[in-house]
């Protein structure tokens, strides 16, 4: 397989994992964009603002995330991303499938 095709395909798979990761965090506690970026980097994902922010916007448009503007103690207003009811249902289903997939990978 051509290298470019490989990278493109891996990126597609990787984006799906990041989507699940984002939903999991939104489900635990709303977060803001720069927190998420740092967090994903800690997990070893190479991400940039040009990738993360459009992704969050898209997830909001699709109705899996919702935003809330919160004023921090320092007076700065931050946009927090939380999960929607639809997002919760999707996360539940996606987690089932990831568990199923990992069982298969062990065989
Ligand atoms: Zn995480």
mmCIF file of C-alpha atoms and ligand atoms in Angstrom:
data_model
loop_
_atom_site.group_PDB
_atom_site.id
_atom_site.type_symbol
_atom_site.label_atom_id
_atom_site.label_comp_id
_atom_site.label_asym_id
_atom_site.label_seq_id
_atom_site.Cartn_x
_atom_site.Cartn_y
_atom_site.Cartn_z
ATOM 1 C CA UNK A 1 0.000 0.000 0.000
ATOM 2 C CA UNK A 2 1.199 3.465 -0.780
ATOM 3 C CA UNK A 3 2.470 5.359 2.260
ATOM 4 C CA UNK A 4 0.099 8.301 1.756
ATOM 5 C CA UNK A 5 -2.888 6.001 1.604
ATOM 6 C CA UNK A 6 -1.696 4.277 4.769
ATOM 7 C CA UNK A 7 -1.399 7.542 6.650
ATOM 8 C CA UNK A 8 -4.762 8.750 5.438
ATOM 9 C CA UNK A 9 -6.407 5.535 6.521
ATOM 10 C CA UNK A 10 -4.726 5.437 9.927
ATOM 11 C CA UNK A 11 -5.777 9.018 10.490
ATOM 12 C CA UNK A 12 -9.379 8.092 9.827
ATOM 13 C CA UNK A 13 -9.240 5.320 12.437
ATOM 14 C CA UNK A 14 -7.361 7.540 14.878
ATOM 15 C CA UNK A 15 -10.013 10.279 14.567
ATOM 16 C CA UNK A 16 -12.638 7.791 15.618
ATOM 17 C CA UNK A 17 -10.645 6.933 18.737
ATOM 18 C CA UNK A 18 -10.232 10.603 19.557
ATOM 19 C CA UNK A 19 -13.976 11.088 19.153
ATOM 20 C CA UNK A 20 -14.658 8.364 21.704
ATOM 21 C CA UNK A 21 -12.010 9.790 24.005
ATOM 22 C CA UNK A 22 -13.608 13.258 23.810
ATOM 23 C CA UNK A 23 -17.067 11.861 24.517
ATOM 24 C CA UNK A 24 -15.764 9.933 27.529
ATOM 25 C CA UNK A 25 -14.308 13.071 29.046
ATOM 26 C CA UNK A 26 -17.336 15.216 28.282
ATOM 27 C CA UNK A 27 -19.394 12.559 30.015
ATOM 28 C CA UNK A 28 -17.266 12.712 33.160
ATOM 29 C CA UNK A 29 -16.932 16.480 33.400
ATOM 30 C CA UNK A 30 -17.200 19.411 30.955
ATOM 31 C CA UNK A 31 -13.807 20.599 29.715
ATOM 32 C CA UNK A 32 -12.406 23.508 27.706
ATOM 33 C CA UNK A 33 -10.482 23.299 24.445
ATOM 34 C CA UNK A 34 -6.942 23.924 25.627
ATOM 35 C CA UNK A 35 -7.360 21.413 28.468
ATOM 36 C CA UNK A 36 -8.390 18.802 25.931
ATOM 37 C CA UNK A 37 -5.423 19.527 23.686
ATOM 38 C CA UNK A 38 -2.931 19.136 26.521
ATOM 39 C CA UNK A 39 -4.723 16.037 27.691
ATOM 40 C CA UNK A 40 -4.634 14.362 24.276
ATOM 41 C CA UNK A 41 -0.937 15.153 23.980
ATOM 42 C CA UNK A 42 -0.339 13.415 27.312
ATOM 43 C CA UNK A 43 -2.014 10.372 25.827
ATOM 44 C CA UNK A 44 0.478 10.510 22.977
ATOM 45 C CA UNK A 45 -1.831 11.899 20.297
ATOM 46 C CA UNK A 46 -0.284 14.513 18.072
ATOM 47 C CA UNK A 47 -2.942 17.200 17.824
ATOM 48 C CA UNK A 48 -3.041 20.872 16.867
ATOM 49 C CA UNK A 49 -5.593 23.647 17.518
ATOM 50 C CA UNK A 50 -6.411 23.497 13.797
ATOM 51 C CA UNK A 51 -7.565 19.943 14.305
ATOM 52 C CA UNK A 52 -9.112 19.991 17.783
ATOM 53 C CA UNK A 53 -11.299 23.093 17.505
ATOM 54 C CA UNK A 54 -12.979 22.218 14.194
ATOM 55 C CA UNK A 55 -13.563 18.747 15.628
ATOM 56 C CA UNK A 56 -15.263 20.146 18.739
ATOM 57 C CA UNK A 57 -17.386 22.481 16.606
ATOM 58 C CA UNK A 58 -18.432 19.632 14.402
ATOM 59 C CA UNK A 59 -19.359 17.476 17.388
ATOM 60 C CA UNK A 60 -21.465 20.339 18.700
ATOM 61 C CA UNK A 61 -23.168 20.786 15.325
ATOM 62 C CA UNK A 62 -23.858 17.076 15.207
ATOM 63 C CA UNK A 63 -25.512 17.338 18.609
ATOM 64 C CA UNK A 64 -23.222 15.082 20.642
ATOM 65 C CA UNK A 65 -21.591 17.956 22.542
ATOM 66 C CA UNK A 66 -23.080 21.151 23.963
ATOM 67 C CA UNK A 67 -21.257 24.289 25.024
ATOM 68 C CA UNK A 68 -21.543 26.588 27.960
ATOM 69 C CA UNK A 69 -19.706 29.874 28.537
ATOM 70 C CA UNK A 70 -18.310 30.033 32.044
ATOM 71 C CA UNK A 71 -16.584 32.965 33.681
ATOM 72 C CA UNK A 72 -13.418 31.850 35.454
ATOM 73 C CA UNK A 73 -12.108 33.323 38.712
ATOM 74 C CA UNK A 74 -9.654 35.476 36.759
ATOM 75 C CA UNK A 75 -12.570 36.974 34.804
ATOM 76 C CA UNK A 76 -11.736 35.126 31.621
ATOM 77 C CA UNK A 77 -14.672 33.577 29.813
ATOM 78 C CA UNK A 78 -14.134 30.040 28.671
ATOM 79 C CA UNK A 79 -16.248 27.754 26.546
ATOM 80 C CA UNK A 80 -16.852 24.416 28.217
ATOM 81 C CA UNK A 81 -17.893 21.335 26.294
ATOM 82 C CA UNK A 82 -20.287 18.854 27.859
ATOM 83 C CA UNK A 83 -22.068 15.774 26.541
ATOM 84 C CA UNK A 84 -25.687 15.732 25.305
ATOM 85 C CA UNK A 85 -28.214 12.932 25.777
ATOM 86 C CA UNK A 86 -27.558 11.849 22.187
ATOM 87 C CA UNK A 87 -23.830 11.882 22.898
ATOM 88 C CA UNK A 88 -24.348 9.630 25.919
ATOM 89 C CA UNK A 89 -26.255 7.078 23.853
ATOM 90 C CA UNK A 90 -23.586 7.102 21.162
ATOM 91 C CA UNK A 91 -20.809 6.754 23.734
ATOM 92 C CA UNK A 92 -22.517 3.777 25.340
ATOM 93 C CA UNK A 93 -22.816 2.022 21.983
ATOM 94 C CA UNK A 94 -19.265 2.941 20.893
ATOM 95 C CA UNK A 95 -17.825 1.591 24.146
ATOM 96 C CA UNK A 96 -19.622 -1.700 23.657
ATOM 97 C CA UNK A 97 -18.120 -1.976 20.199
ATOM 98 C CA UNK A 98 -14.607 -1.097 21.374
ATOM 99 C CA UNK A 99 -14.848 -3.771 24.086
ATOM 100 C CA UNK A 100 -16.052 -6.271 21.501
ATOM 101 C CA UNK A 101 -13.240 -5.306 19.155
ATOM 102 C CA UNK A 102 -10.554 -5.635 21.821
ATOM 103 C CA UNK A 103 -11.861 -9.119 22.695
ATOM 104 C CA UNK A 104 -11.396 -10.064 19.060
ATOM 105 C CA UNK A 105 -7.901 -8.607 18.941
ATOM 106 C CA UNK A 106 -6.803 -10.833 21.805
ATOM 107 C CA UNK A 107 -7.786 -14.005 19.947
HETATM 108 ZN ZN1 LIG B 1 -8.192 10.862 28.618
#
